N, CA and C of each residue as an Amber inpcrd file, in Angstrom:
protein
   393
  23.3040000  -9.2730000 -27.0010000  23.4190000  -9.5180000 -25.5760000
  22.1280000 -10.0800000 -24.9940000  21.0000000  -9.5220000 -25.4090000
  19.7260000 -10.0130000 -24.8950000  19.5080000 -11.4640000 -25.3030000
  19.8670000 -11.7620000 -26.5620000  19.7160000 -13.1350000 -27.0430000
  20.5590000 -14.0940000 -26.2160000  21.8000000 -13.7160000 -25.9430000
  22.6650000 -14.5930000 -25.1440000  22.1180000 -14.7380000 -23.7260000
  21.5370000 -13.6610000 -23.1890000  20.9340000 -13.7370000 -21.8610000
  19.7740000 -14.7260000 -21.8640000  18.9120000 -14.6390000 -22.8830000
  17.7710000 -15.5480000 -22.9670000  18.2200000 -16.9920000 -23.1500000
  19.2450000 -17.1980000 -23.9820000  19.7430000 -18.5490000 -24.1650000
  20.3230000 -19.1110000 -22.8730000  21.0120000 -18.2720000 -22.1360000
  21.6060000 -18.7010000 -20.8730000  20.5420000 -19.0510000 -19.8440000
  19.4170000 -18.3430000 -19.8780000  18.3810000 -18.5290000 -18.8710000
  17.1320000 -19.2160000 -19.4070000  17.2200000 -19.8440000 -20.5790000
  16.0300000 -20.4500000 -21.1640000  15.4600000 -21.5640000 -20.3130000
  16.3040000 -22.2530000 -19.5660000  15.7780000 -23.3130000 -18.7100000
  14.8850000 -22.7340000 -17.6190000  15.2220000 -21.5260000 -17.1210000
  14.3850000 -20.8920000 -16.1100000  13.1040000 -20.3510000 -16.7120000
  13.2120000 -19.7870000 -17.9100000  12.0270000 -19.2250000 -18.5520000
  10.9970000 -20.3160000 -18.7990000  11.4580000 -21.4790000 -19.2010000
  10.5570000 -22.5770000 -19.5000000  10.2360000 -23.4310000 -18.2730000
  10.9290000 -23.1840000 -17.1790000  10.7170000 -24.0310000 -16.0130000
   9.3440000 -23.7770000 -15.4010000   8.7910000 -24.8310000 -14.8640000
   7.4730000 -24.6930000 -14.2640000   7.5410000 -23.8070000 -13.0170000
   8.6780000 -23.8250000 -12.3000000   8.7950000 -22.9850000 -11.1050000
   8.7180000 -21.5060000 -11.4700000   9.4510000 -21.0910000 -12.4940000
   9.3990000 -19.6860000 -12.8950000   8.0060000 -19.2950000 -13.3580000
   7.3810000 -20.1380000 -14.1480000   6.0420000 -19.8420000 -14.6560000
   5.0490000 -19.7160000 -13.4980000   5.1410000 -20.6310000 -12.5370000
   4.2560000 -20.5700000 -11.3760000   4.5240000 -19.3270000 -10.5390000
   5.7920000 -19.0150000 -10.3170000   6.1350000 -17.8340000  -9.5160000
   5.6720000 -16.5530000 -10.2040000   5.8510000 -16.4870000 -11.4980000
   5.4050000 -15.3190000 -12.2620000   3.8830000 -15.1680000 -12.1810000
   3.1620000 -16.2720000 -12.2920000   1.7010000 -16.2280000 -12.2120000
   1.2420000 -15.8210000 -10.8130000   1.8400000 -16.4050000  -9.8040000
   1.4760000 -16.0610000  -8.4240000   1.7920000 -14.5920000  -8.1480000
   2.9250000 -14.1200000  -8.6370000   3.3120000 -12.7160000  -8.4480000
   2.2940000 -11.7890000  -9.0900000   1.8520000 -12.1100000 -10.3010000
   0.8730000 -11.2810000 -11.0050000  -0.4510000 -11.2180000 -10.2490000
  -0.9490000 -12.3890000  -9.8470000  -2.2240000 -12.4330000  -9.1150000
  -2.0820000 -11.7370000  -7.7650000  -0.9930000 -12.0180000  -7.0800000
  -0.7530000 -11.4330000  -5.7650000  -0.7160000  -9.9040000  -5.8340000
  -0.0260000  -9.3750000  -6.8350000   0.0520000  -7.9200000  -7.0010000
  -1.3240000  -7.3220000  -7.2530000  -2.1030000  -7.9570000  -8.1010000
  -3.4480000  -7.4560000  -8.4220000  -4.3640000  -7.4820000  -7.2060000
  -4.3620000  -8.5900000  -6.4900000  -5.2480000  -8.7410000  -5.3290000
  -4.8400000  -7.7850000  -4.2100000  -3.5500000  -7.6830000  -3.9560000
  -3.0760000  -6.8120000  -2.8710000  -3.3780000  -5.3430000  -3.1650000
  -3.1570000  -4.9200000  -4.3980000  -3.4690000  -3.5290000  -4.7480000
  -4.9550000  -3.2410000  -4.5780000  -5.8130000  -4.1760000  -4.9910000
  -7.2560000  -4.0020000  -4.8160000  -7.6280000  -3.9680000  -3.3330000
  -6.9740000  -4.8020000  -2.5520000  -7.2650000  -4.8690000  -1.1230000
  -7.0130000  -3.5130000  -0.4620000  -5.9020000  -2.8850000  -0.7940000
  -5.5910000  -1.5880000  -0.1870000  -6.5150000  -0.4790000  -0.6810000
  -7.1100000  -0.6480000  -1.8530000  -8.0410000   0.3470000  -2.3670000
  -9.4410000   0.1640000  -1.8000000  -9.8460000  -1.0740000  -1.5470000
 -11.2270000  -1.3650000  -1.1740000 -11.4370000  -1.4350000   0.3370000
 -10.5350000  -2.0940000   1.0430000 -10.7270000  -2.3040000   2.4760000
 -10.3710000  -1.0590000   3.2880000 -11.0480000  -0.9210000   4.4040000
 -10.6730000   0.1480000   5.3280000  -9.3810000  -0.2590000   6.0270000
  -8.7150000   0.7070000   6.6150000  -7.4320000   0.4430000   7.2750000
  -7.5560000  -0.6220000   8.3620000  -8.6880000  -0.6400000   9.0440000
  -8.9080000  -1.6070000  10.1190000  -9.1530000  -3.0210000   9.5930000
  -9.6470000  -3.1490000   8.3600000  -9.9760000  -4.4590000   7.8020000
  -8.8180000  -5.1280000   7.0640000  -7.7310000  -4.4190000   6.8650000
  -6.5790000  -4.9840000   6.1600000  -5.9240000  -6.0460000   7.0480000
  -5.7030000  -7.2420000   6.5110000  -5.1000000  -8.3240000   7.3050000
  -3.5900000  -8.1060000   7.4960000  -3.2710000  -7.2490000   8.4340000
  -1.8800000  -6.8360000   8.6490000  -0.9940000  -8.0150000   9.0280000
  -1.4430000  -8.8550000   9.9280000  -0.6230000  -9.9880000  10.3640000
  -0.2910000 -10.9170000   9.1970000  -1.2610000 -11.1730000   8.3440000
  -1.0200000 -12.0170000   7.1700000  -0.0420000 -11.3470000   6.2060000
  -0.1990000 -10.0450000   6.0090000   0.6970000  -9.3130000   5.1160000
   2.1320000  -9.3050000   5.6220000   2.2950000  -9.1190000   6.9140000
   3.6340000  -9.1250000   7.5080000   4.2350000 -10.5260000   7.4230000
   3.4180000 -11.5390000   7.6040000   3.9020000 -12.9210000   7.4810000
   4.3610000 -13.2050000   6.0500000   3.5960000 -12.7440000   5.0670000
   4.0060000 -12.8930000   3.6690000   5.3030000 -12.1370000   3.3960000
   5.4280000 -10.9580000   3.9810000   6.6460000 -10.1720000   3.8260000
   7.8520000 -10.9400000   4.3570000   7.6970000 -11.5980000   5.4980000
   8.7860000 -12.3970000   6.0710000   9.1610000 -13.5540000   5.1430000
   8.1530000 -14.1910000   4.5470000   8.4270000 -15.2940000   3.6250000
   9.1880000 -14.8140000   2.3910000   8.7920000 -13.6800000   1.8510000
   9.4770000 -13.1350000   0.6820000  10.9070000 -12.7430000   1.0480000
  11.0990000 -12.1840000   2.2180000  12.4460000 -11.8060000   2.6440000
  13.3560000 -13.0210000   2.8080000  12.7940000 -14.1700000   3.1450000
  13.5910000 -15.3870000   3.3100000  13.9270000 -16.0670000   1.9900000
  13.2900000 -15.6430000   0.9070000  13.5440000 -16.2330000  -0.4140000
  14.8310000 -15.6360000  -0.9720000  15.7720000 -16.4910000  -1.3280000
  17.0250000 -16.0060000  -1.9080000  17.2770000 -16.6990000  -3.2390000
  17.7780000 -15.9370000  -4.1700000  18.1290000 -16.4590000  -5.4840000
  19.1190000 -15.5150000  -6.1410000  19.9330000 -16.0460000  -6.9840000
  20.8600000 -15.2390000  -7.7770000  20.3560000 -15.0930000  -9.2150000
  19.2930000 -15.8120000  -9.5400000  18.7660000 -15.7750000 -10.8960000
  18.0060000 -14.4730000 -11.1360000  18.3800000 -13.7240000 -12.1640000
  17.7370000 -12.4280000 -12.4230000  16.2370000 -12.5080000 -12.6770000
  15.7810000 -13.5680000 -13.3350000  14.3510000 -13.6870000 -13.6140000
  13.5550000 -13.8790000 -12.3340000  14.0880000 -14.6770000 -11.4390000
  13.4140000 -14.8870000 -10.1600000  13.5490000 -13.6590000  -9.2670000
  14.6660000 -12.9490000  -9.3810000  14.8460000 -11.7160000  -8.6130000
  13.8320000 -10.6620000  -9.0240000  13.4480000 -10.6620000 -10.2850000
  12.4410000  -9.7040000 -10.7450000  11.1050000  -9.9580000 -10.0360000
  10.7470000 -11.2230000  -9.8880000   9.5350000 -11.5660000  -9.1330000
   9.6870000 -11.1570000  -7.6730000  10.8650000 -11.3690000  -7.1280000
  11.1500000 -10.9780000  -5.7500000  10.9590000  -9.4730000  -5.5580000
  11.4830000  -8.6850000  -6.4790000  11.3400000  -7.2280000  -6.3950000
   9.8670000  -6.8330000  -6.4430000   9.1210000  -7.4350000  -7.3480000
   7.6970000  -7.1180000  -7.4700000   6.9520000  -7.4540000  -6.1830000
   7.2680000  -8.6000000  -5.6010000   6.5980000  -8.9850000  -4.3600000
   6.9720000  -8.0600000  -3.2050000   8.2200000  -7.6510000  -3.1350000
   8.6180000  -6.7050000  -2.0920000   7.9140000  -5.3620000  -2.2820000
   7.8090000  -4.9310000  -3.5100000   7.1140000  -3.6820000  -3.8000000
   5.6380000  -3.7890000  -3.4400000   5.0250000  -4.9130000  -3.7760000
   3.6140000  -5.1330000  -3.4860000   3.3570000  -5.1370000  -1.9820000
   4.2700000  -5.7160000  -1.2250000   4.0970000  -5.8170000   0.2240000
   4.5890000  -4.5900000   0.9830000   5.1980000  -3.6490000   0.3100000
   5.7640000  -2.4830000   0.9960000   4.7440000  -1.6730000   1.8080000
   3.4560000  -1.6130000   1.4350000   2.5150000  -0.8840000   2.3020000
   2.4110000  -1.4570000   3.7150000   2.7200000  -2.7310000   3.8780000
   2.6690000  -3.3280000   5.2110000   3.7840000  -2.8100000   6.1130000
   4.7950000  -2.1770000   5.5330000   5.8750000  -1.6060000   6.3430000
   5.3650000  -0.4570000   7.2100000   4.2820000   0.1720000   6.8030000
   3.7270000   1.2510000   7.6230000   3.0530000   0.7040000   8.8850000
   2.7530000  -0.5940000   8.8810000   2.1530000  -1.2290000  10.0620000
   3.2050000  -1.8880000  10.9540000   4.3320000  -2.2430000  10.3580000
   5.3770000  -2.9500000  11.0970000   6.7490000  -2.4320000  10.6720000
   7.3560000  -1.5980000  11.4910000   8.6470000  -0.9980000  11.1610000
   9.8130000  -1.9720000  11.1900000   9.6440000  -3.0970000  11.8560000
  10.7850000  -3.9680000  12.0970000  11.3810000  -4.5870000  10.8330000
  10.6660000  -4.5790000   9.7140000  11.1770000  -5.2060000   8.4970000
  11.6470000  -4.2050000   7.4420000  11.5520000  -2.9290000   7.7270000
  11.9660000  -1.9150000   6.7490000  13.4200000  -2.0780000   6.3440000
  14.2850000  -2.2550000   7.3040000  15.7130000  -2.3920000   7.0170000
  15.9850000  -3.6430000   6.1960000  15.3130000  -4.7430000   6.5320000
  15.5140000  -5.9900000   5.7930000  15.0500000  -5.8590000   4.3360000
  13.9230000  -5.1920000   4.1280000  13.4100000  -5.0040000   2.7660000
  14.3940000  -4.1600000   1.9630000  14.8380000  -3.0590000   2.5380000
  15.7900000  -2.2010000   1.8260000  17.1040000  -2.9350000   1.5650000
  17.5840000  -3.7090000   2.5340000  18.8130000  -4.4790000   2.3300000
  18.6580000  -5.4890000   1.2010000  17.5020000  -6.1320000   1.1360000
  17.2430000  -7.1100000   0.0780000  17.2620000  -6.4310000  -1.2940000
  16.6350000  -5.2630000  -1.3750000  16.6300000  -4.5180000  -2.6440000
  18.0310000  -4.0350000  -3.0030000  18.7700000  -3.5470000  -2.0230000
  20.1320000  -3.1000000  -2.2900000  21.0360000  -4.2590000  -2.6940000
  20.7910000  -5.4460000  -2.1650000  21.5490000  -6.6270000  -2.5850000
  21.3420000  -6.9020000  -4.0680000  20.0850000  -6.8180000  -4.5100000
  19.7760000  -7.0240000  -5.9270000  20.4430000  -5.9440000  -6.7700000
  20.3500000  -4.7080000  -6.3200000  20.9550000  -3.5910000  -7.0540000
  22.4580000  -3.7940000  -7.1690000  23.0920000  -4.1830000  -6.0980000
  24.5440000  -4.3730000  -6.0780000  24.9820000  -5.5330000  -6.9690000
  24.2080000  -6.6060000  -6.9840000  24.5700000  -7.7800000  -7.7800000
  24.5980000  -7.4920000  -9.2700000  23.7720000  -6.5690000  -9.7240000
  23.6540000  -6.3470000 -11.1730000  24.1140000  -4.9660000 -11.5920000
  25.0220000  -4.3620000 -10.8150000  25.3840000  -2.9860000 -11.1340000
  26.3120000  -2.8620000 -12.3360000  27.1650000  -3.8270000 -12.5920000
  28.0940000  -3.7300000 -13.7180000  27.6690000  -4.6890000 -14.8190000
  26.7200000  -4.2440000 -15.6230000  26.2300000  -5.0990000 -16.7050000
  25.9280000  -4.2570000 -17.9300000  25.9900000  -4.9130000 -19.0730000
  25.6250000  -4.2430000 -20.3220000  24.3180000  -4.7830000 -20.8820000
  23.7570000  -5.7810000 -20.2200000  22.5060000  -6.3870000 -20.6720000
  21.3510000  -5.4690000 -20.2650000  20.5930000  -5.0140000 -21.2560000
  19.5290000  -4.0450000 -21.0180000  18.4660000  -4.5650000 -20.0600000
  18.1340000  -5.8420000 -20.1680000  17.1300000  -6.4230000 -19.2760000
  17.5640000  -6.2910000 -17.8140000  18.8320000  -6.5390000 -17.5470000
  19.3380000  -6.4230000 -16.1780000  19.4000000  -4.9670000 -15.7350000
  19.7520000  -4.0770000 -16.6500000  19.7440000  -2.6460000 -16.3210000
  18.3290000  -2.2000000 -15.9380000  17.3460000  -2.6890000 -16.6840000
  15.9550000  -2.3450000 -16.3720000  15.5420000  -2.8950000 -15.0160000
  15.9920000  -4.1030000 -14.7120000  15.6680000  -4.6920000 -13.4150000
  16.3170000  -3.8920000 -12.2900000  17.5220000  -3.4320000 -12.5150000
  18.2010000  -2.5970000 -11.5150000  17.4360000  -1.2960000 -11.2980000
  16.9800000  -0.6870000 -12.3820000  16.1730000   0.5350000 -12.2700000
  14.8740000   0.2660000 -11.5050000  14.2730000  -0.8820000 -11.7560000
  13.0410000  -1.2630000 -11.0700000  13.2910000  -1.3980000  -9.5710000
  14.3890000  -2.0260000  -9.1980000  14.7310000  -2.1670000  -7.7800000
  14.9800000  -0.7940000  -7.1520000  15.6670000   0.0830000  -7.8720000
  15.9070000   1.4440000  -7.3690000  14.5890000   2.1990000  -7.2150000
  13.6860000   2.0060000  -8.1620000  12.3710000   2.6320000  -8.0860000
  11.6010000   2.1500000  -6.8590000  11.7390000   0.8670000  -6.5410000
  11.0740000   0.3220000  -5.3450000  11.6380000   0.9320000  -4.0720000
  12.9510000   1.1400000  -4.0400000  13.5750000   1.8030000  -2.8830000
  13.0000000   3.2070000  -2.7330000  12.9040000   3.9260000  -3.8510000
  12.3340000   5.2800000  -3.8110000  10.8920000   5.2590000  -3.3310000
  10.1050000   4.3040000  -3.8190000   8.6980000   4.1930000  -3.4180000
   8.5810000   3.9380000  -1.9180000   9.3880000   3.0330000  -1.4030000
   9.3400000   2.7160000   0.0160000   9.7220000   3.9360000   0.8440000
  10.7740000   4.6180000   0.4310000  11.2050000   5.8200000   1.1800000
  10.1470000   6.9170000   1.1110000   9.5360000   7.0870000  -0.0390000
   8.4830000   8.0850000  -0.1970000   7.2830000   7.7630000   0.6860000
   6.8570000   6.5190000   0.6600000   5.6990000   6.1090000   1.4530000
   5.9810000   6.1590000   2.9490000   7.1720000   5.8280000   3.3430000
   7.5280000   5.8580000   4.7610000   7.6100000   7.3030000   5.2640000
   8.0100000   8.1970000   4.3870000   8.0990000   9.6140000   4.7650000
   6.7190000  10.1970000   5.0330000   5.7080000   9.7080000   4.3150000
   4.3580000  10.2590000   4.4610000   3.6050000   9.6880000   5.6570000
   4.1620000   8.6380000   6.3130000   3.4570000   8.0630000   7.4640000
   3.9430000   8.6580000   8.7580000
C-alpha cells in the first residue's frame, strides 16, 4: 500500500513546489519555536504571526503530502491563537477537515498524518486551556 501511495504521488514528491514547501516548513518551524523561547512576550511579532496564520488558513489542497506541511504550519502558528482568538475556530475546522478527509484509509502514512492532525487539535486545546 505504501508503495502504491508513493507511486501515485511521486510527481508531488519530486515536484519543486513540494520540496520548497517542505523546506520552508522546516525552517519556519525551527525559527518560530526559537522565537517563542528567546523573545519576551512583548517582543513577539504578533501581527506578523497572525498574518501568517491567515495565509496558511487560506491555503487549500487535497494532496496528503501538502496537507502534512499545512498541519505542521498550523501547529507551529498555534501559539499565536493565544494573542488572537478570532482564528481558533478556523484553525480547528481546517484540522478537522484534514482528519475527516483521511478517516477511512488503510495506508499507514495517511493514518499517521491523521494522528498528527489529531495531536495538533489536542495541543491547541491544551494550550488554550492554560491561557
